[in-house]
Amino acid sequence: MQRWSLFRGYRETRDHLVLLSRDPNILVLEVLPKRGLSSPQDAERLRALFDRHLSRV
């Protein structure tokens, strides 16, 4: 499990949610494929969670 403080924000693509590292030497820390979600509502809940802790960049 990672701490929110390790991330500077997140980006969303058509197929993925990407958490970006706060460390300038590391661009991407986590890639979450949307195909692993069971419904569009799961994506909405995940976005809401990210929005509570991170900014979109």
CSV table of N, CA and C in Angstrom, one decimal:
chain,number,residue,atom,x,y,z
A,1,MET,N,0.8,-1.2,0.0
A,1,MET,CA,0.0,0.0,0.0
A,1,MET,C,0.9,1.2,0.0
A,2,GLN,N,0.5,2.2,-0.8
A,2,GLN,CA,1.3,3.5,-0.9
A,2,GLN,C,0.5,4.5,-0.1
A,3,ARG,N,1.3,5.5,0.3
A,3,ARG,CA,0.7,6.7,1.0
A,3,ARG,C,0.3,7.7,-0.1
A,4,TRP,N,-0.7,8.4,0.2
A,4,TRP,CA,-1.2,9.5,-0.7
A,4,TRP,C,-0.1,10.5,-1.0
A,5,SER,N,0.7,10.7,0.1
A,5,SER,CA,1.8,11.8,0.0
A,5,SER,C,2.9,11.4,-1.1
A,6,LEU,N,2.9,10.2,-1.5
A,6,LEU,CA,3.9,9.8,-2.6
A,6,LEU,C,3.5,10.3,-4.0
A,7,PHE,N,2.2,10.6,-4.1
A,7,PHE,CA,1.7,11.0,-5.4
A,7,PHE,C,1.5,12.5,-5.5
A,8,ARG,N,1.8,13.0,-6.7
A,8,ARG,CA,1.6,14.5,-7.0
A,8,ARG,C,0.2,14.7,-7.6
A,9,GLY,N,-0.4,13.6,-8.2
A,9,GLY,CA,-1.7,13.7,-8.8
A,9,GLY,C,-2.0,12.5,-9.6
A,10,TYR,N,-3.0,12.6,-10.4
A,10,TYR,CA,-3.3,11.5,-11.3
A,10,TYR,C,-3.8,12.0,-12.6
A,11,ARG,N,-3.7,11.2,-13.6
A,11,ARG,CA,-4.3,11.4,-15.0
A,11,ARG,C,-5.2,10.3,-15.4
A,12,GLU,N,-6.1,10.6,-16.2
A,12,GLU,CA,-7.0,9.5,-16.7
A,12,GLU,C,-6.9,9.5,-18.2
A,13,THR,N,-6.8,8.3,-18.7
A,13,THR,CA,-6.9,8.1,-20.2
A,13,THR,C,-8.2,7.2,-20.4
A,14,ARG,N,-8.4,6.9,-21.7
A,14,ARG,CA,-9.6,6.1,-22.0
A,14,ARG,C,-9.6,4.8,-21.3
A,15,ASP,N,-8.4,4.2,-21.2
A,15,ASP,CA,-8.3,2.8,-20.6
A,15,ASP,C,-7.6,2.7,-19.3
A,16,HIS,N,-7.0,3.8,-18.7
A,16,HIS,CA,-6.3,3.7,-17.5
A,16,HIS,C,-6.5,4.9,-16.6
A,17,LEU,N,-6.2,4.7,-15.3
A,17,LEU,CA,-6.0,5.7,-14.3
A,17,LEU,C,-4.5,5.6,-13.9
A,18,VAL,N,-3.8,6.7,-14.0
A,18,VAL,CA,-2.4,6.7,-13.8
A,18,VAL,C,-2.1,7.6,-12.6
A,19,LEU,N,-1.4,7.1,-11.6
A,19,LEU,CA,-1.0,7.9,-10.4
A,19,LEU,C,0.4,8.3,-10.7
A,20,LEU,N,0.7,9.6,-10.6
A,20,LEU,CA,2.0,10.2,-10.9
A,20,LEU,C,2.8,10.4,-9.6
A,21,SER,N,4.1,10.1,-9.7
A,21,SER,CA,4.9,10.2,-8.5
A,21,SER,C,5.3,11.7,-8.2
A,22,ARG,N,5.5,12.0,-6.9
A,22,ARG,CA,5.9,13.3,-6.5
A,22,ARG,C,7.4,13.4,-6.7
A,23,ASP,N,8.1,12.3,-6.8
A,23,ASP,CA,9.6,12.3,-7.1
A,23,ASP,C,9.8,12.7,-8.5
A,24,PRO,N,10.6,13.8,-8.8
A,24,PRO,CA,10.8,14.2,-10.2
A,24,PRO,C,11.6,13.2,-11.0
A,25,ASN,N,12.3,12.2,-10.4
A,25,ASN,CA,13.0,11.2,-11.2
A,25,ASN,C,12.1,10.0,-11.6
A,26,ILE,N,10.9,10.0,-11.1
A,26,ILE,CA,10.0,8.9,-11.4
A,26,ILE,C,8.7,9.6,-12.0
A,27,LEU,N,8.3,9.2,-13.2
A,27,LEU,CA,7.1,9.8,-13.8
A,27,LEU,C,5.9,9.1,-13.3
A,28,VAL,N,5.8,7.8,-13.5
A,28,VAL,CA,4.6,7.1,-13.1
A,28,VAL,C,4.9,6.1,-12.0
A,29,LEU,N,4.0,6.1,-11.0
A,29,LEU,CA,4.2,5.2,-9.9
A,29,LEU,C,3.2,4.0,-10.0
A,30,GLU,N,2.0,4.3,-10.4
A,30,GLU,CA,1.0,3.2,-10.5
A,30,GLU,C,0.1,3.4,-11.7
A,31,VAL,N,-0.2,2.3,-12.4
A,31,VAL,CA,-1.1,2.3,-13.5
A,31,VAL,C,-2.3,1.4,-13.2
A,32,LEU,N,-3.5,1.9,-13.3
A,32,LEU,CA,-4.7,1.0,-13.0
A,32,LEU,C,-5.5,0.9,-14.2
A,33,PRO,N,-5.6,-0.3,-14.8
A,33,PRO,CA,-6.4,-0.5,-16.0
A,33,PRO,C,-7.9,-0.5,-15.7
A,34,LYS,N,-8.6,0.2,-16.4
A,34,LYS,CA,-10.1,0.3,-16.2
A,34,LYS,C,-10.8,-1.0,-16.5
A,35,ARG,N,-10.1,-1.9,-17.3
A,35,ARG,CA,-10.8,-3.2,-17.7
A,35,ARG,C,-10.9,-4.1,-16.5
A,36,GLY,N,-10.2,-3.8,-15.4
A,36,GLY,CA,-10.3,-4.5,-14.2
A,36,GLY,C,-11.5,-4.1,-13.3
A,37,LEU,N,-12.2,-3.0,-13.7
A,37,LEU,CA,-13.3,-2.6,-12.9
A,37,LEU,C,-14.6,-3.3,-13.4
A,38,SER,N,-15.5,-3.6,-12.5
A,38,SER,CA,-16.7,-4.4,-12.9
A,38,SER,C,-17.8,-3.6,-13.5
A,39,SER,N,-17.8,-2.2,-13.3
A,39,SER,CA,-18.8,-1.4,-13.8
A,39,SER,C,-18.4,0.1,-14.0
A,40,PRO,N,-19.1,0.9,-14.7
A,40,PRO,CA,-18.7,2.3,-14.8
A,40,PRO,C,-18.9,3.0,-13.5
A,41,GLN,N,-19.7,2.5,-12.6
A,41,GLN,CA,-19.9,3.1,-11.3
A,41,GLN,C,-18.6,2.9,-10.5
A,42,ASP,N,-17.9,1.8,-10.7
A,42,ASP,CA,-16.6,1.6,-10.0
A,42,ASP,C,-15.6,2.7,-10.4
A,43,ALA,N,-15.6,3.0,-11.7
A,43,ALA,CA,-14.7,4.1,-12.1
A,43,ALA,C,-15.1,5.4,-11.5
A,44,GLU,N,-16.4,5.7,-11.4
A,44,GLU,CA,-16.8,6.9,-10.7
A,44,GLU,C,-16.4,7.0,-9.3
A,45,ARG,N,-16.5,5.9,-8.6
A,45,ARG,CA,-16.1,5.8,-7.2
A,45,ARG,C,-14.6,6.0,-7.0
A,46,LEU,N,-13.9,5.4,-7.9
A,46,LEU,CA,-12.4,5.5,-7.9
A,46,LEU,C,-12.0,6.9,-8.2
A,47,ARG,N,-12.6,7.6,-9.1
A,47,ARG,CA,-12.3,9.0,-9.4
A,47,ARG,C,-12.6,9.9,-8.2
A,48,ALA,N,-13.7,9.6,-7.5
A,48,ALA,CA,-14.1,10.4,-6.4
A,48,ALA,C,-13.1,10.2,-5.2
A,49,LEU,N,-12.6,9.0,-5.1
A,49,LEU,CA,-11.5,8.7,-4.1
A,49,LEU,C,-10.3,9.5,-4.4
A,50,PHE,N,-9.8,9.4,-5.7
A,50,PHE,CA,-8.6,10.1,-6.1
A,50,PHE,C,-8.8,11.6,-5.9
A,51,ASP,N,-10.0,12.2,-6.3
A,51,ASP,CA,-10.3,13.6,-6.2
A,51,ASP,C,-10.2,14.1,-4.7
A,52,ARG,N,-10.5,13.2,-3.8
A,52,ARG,CA,-10.5,13.6,-2.3
A,52,ARG,C,-9.0,13.7,-1.9
A,53,HIS,N,-8.1,13.0,-2.5
A,53,HIS,CA,-6.7,13.0,-2.0
A,53,HIS,C,-5.7,13.6,-2.9
A,54,LEU,N,-6.0,13.7,-4.2
A,54,LEU,CA,-5.1,14.1,-5.2
A,54,LEU,C,-5.7,15.1,-6.2
A,55,SER,N,-4.9,15.8,-7.0
A,55,SER,CA,-5.4,16.7,-8.0
A,55,SER,C,-5.2,16.0,-9.4
A,56,ARG,N,-6.0,16.4,-10.3
A,56,ARG,CA,-5.8,15.9,-11.7
A,56,ARG,C,-4.7,16.8,-12.3
A,57,VAL,N,-3.8,16.1,-12.9
A,57,VAL,CA,-2.7,16.9,-13.6
A,57,VAL,C,-2.6,16.4,-15.0
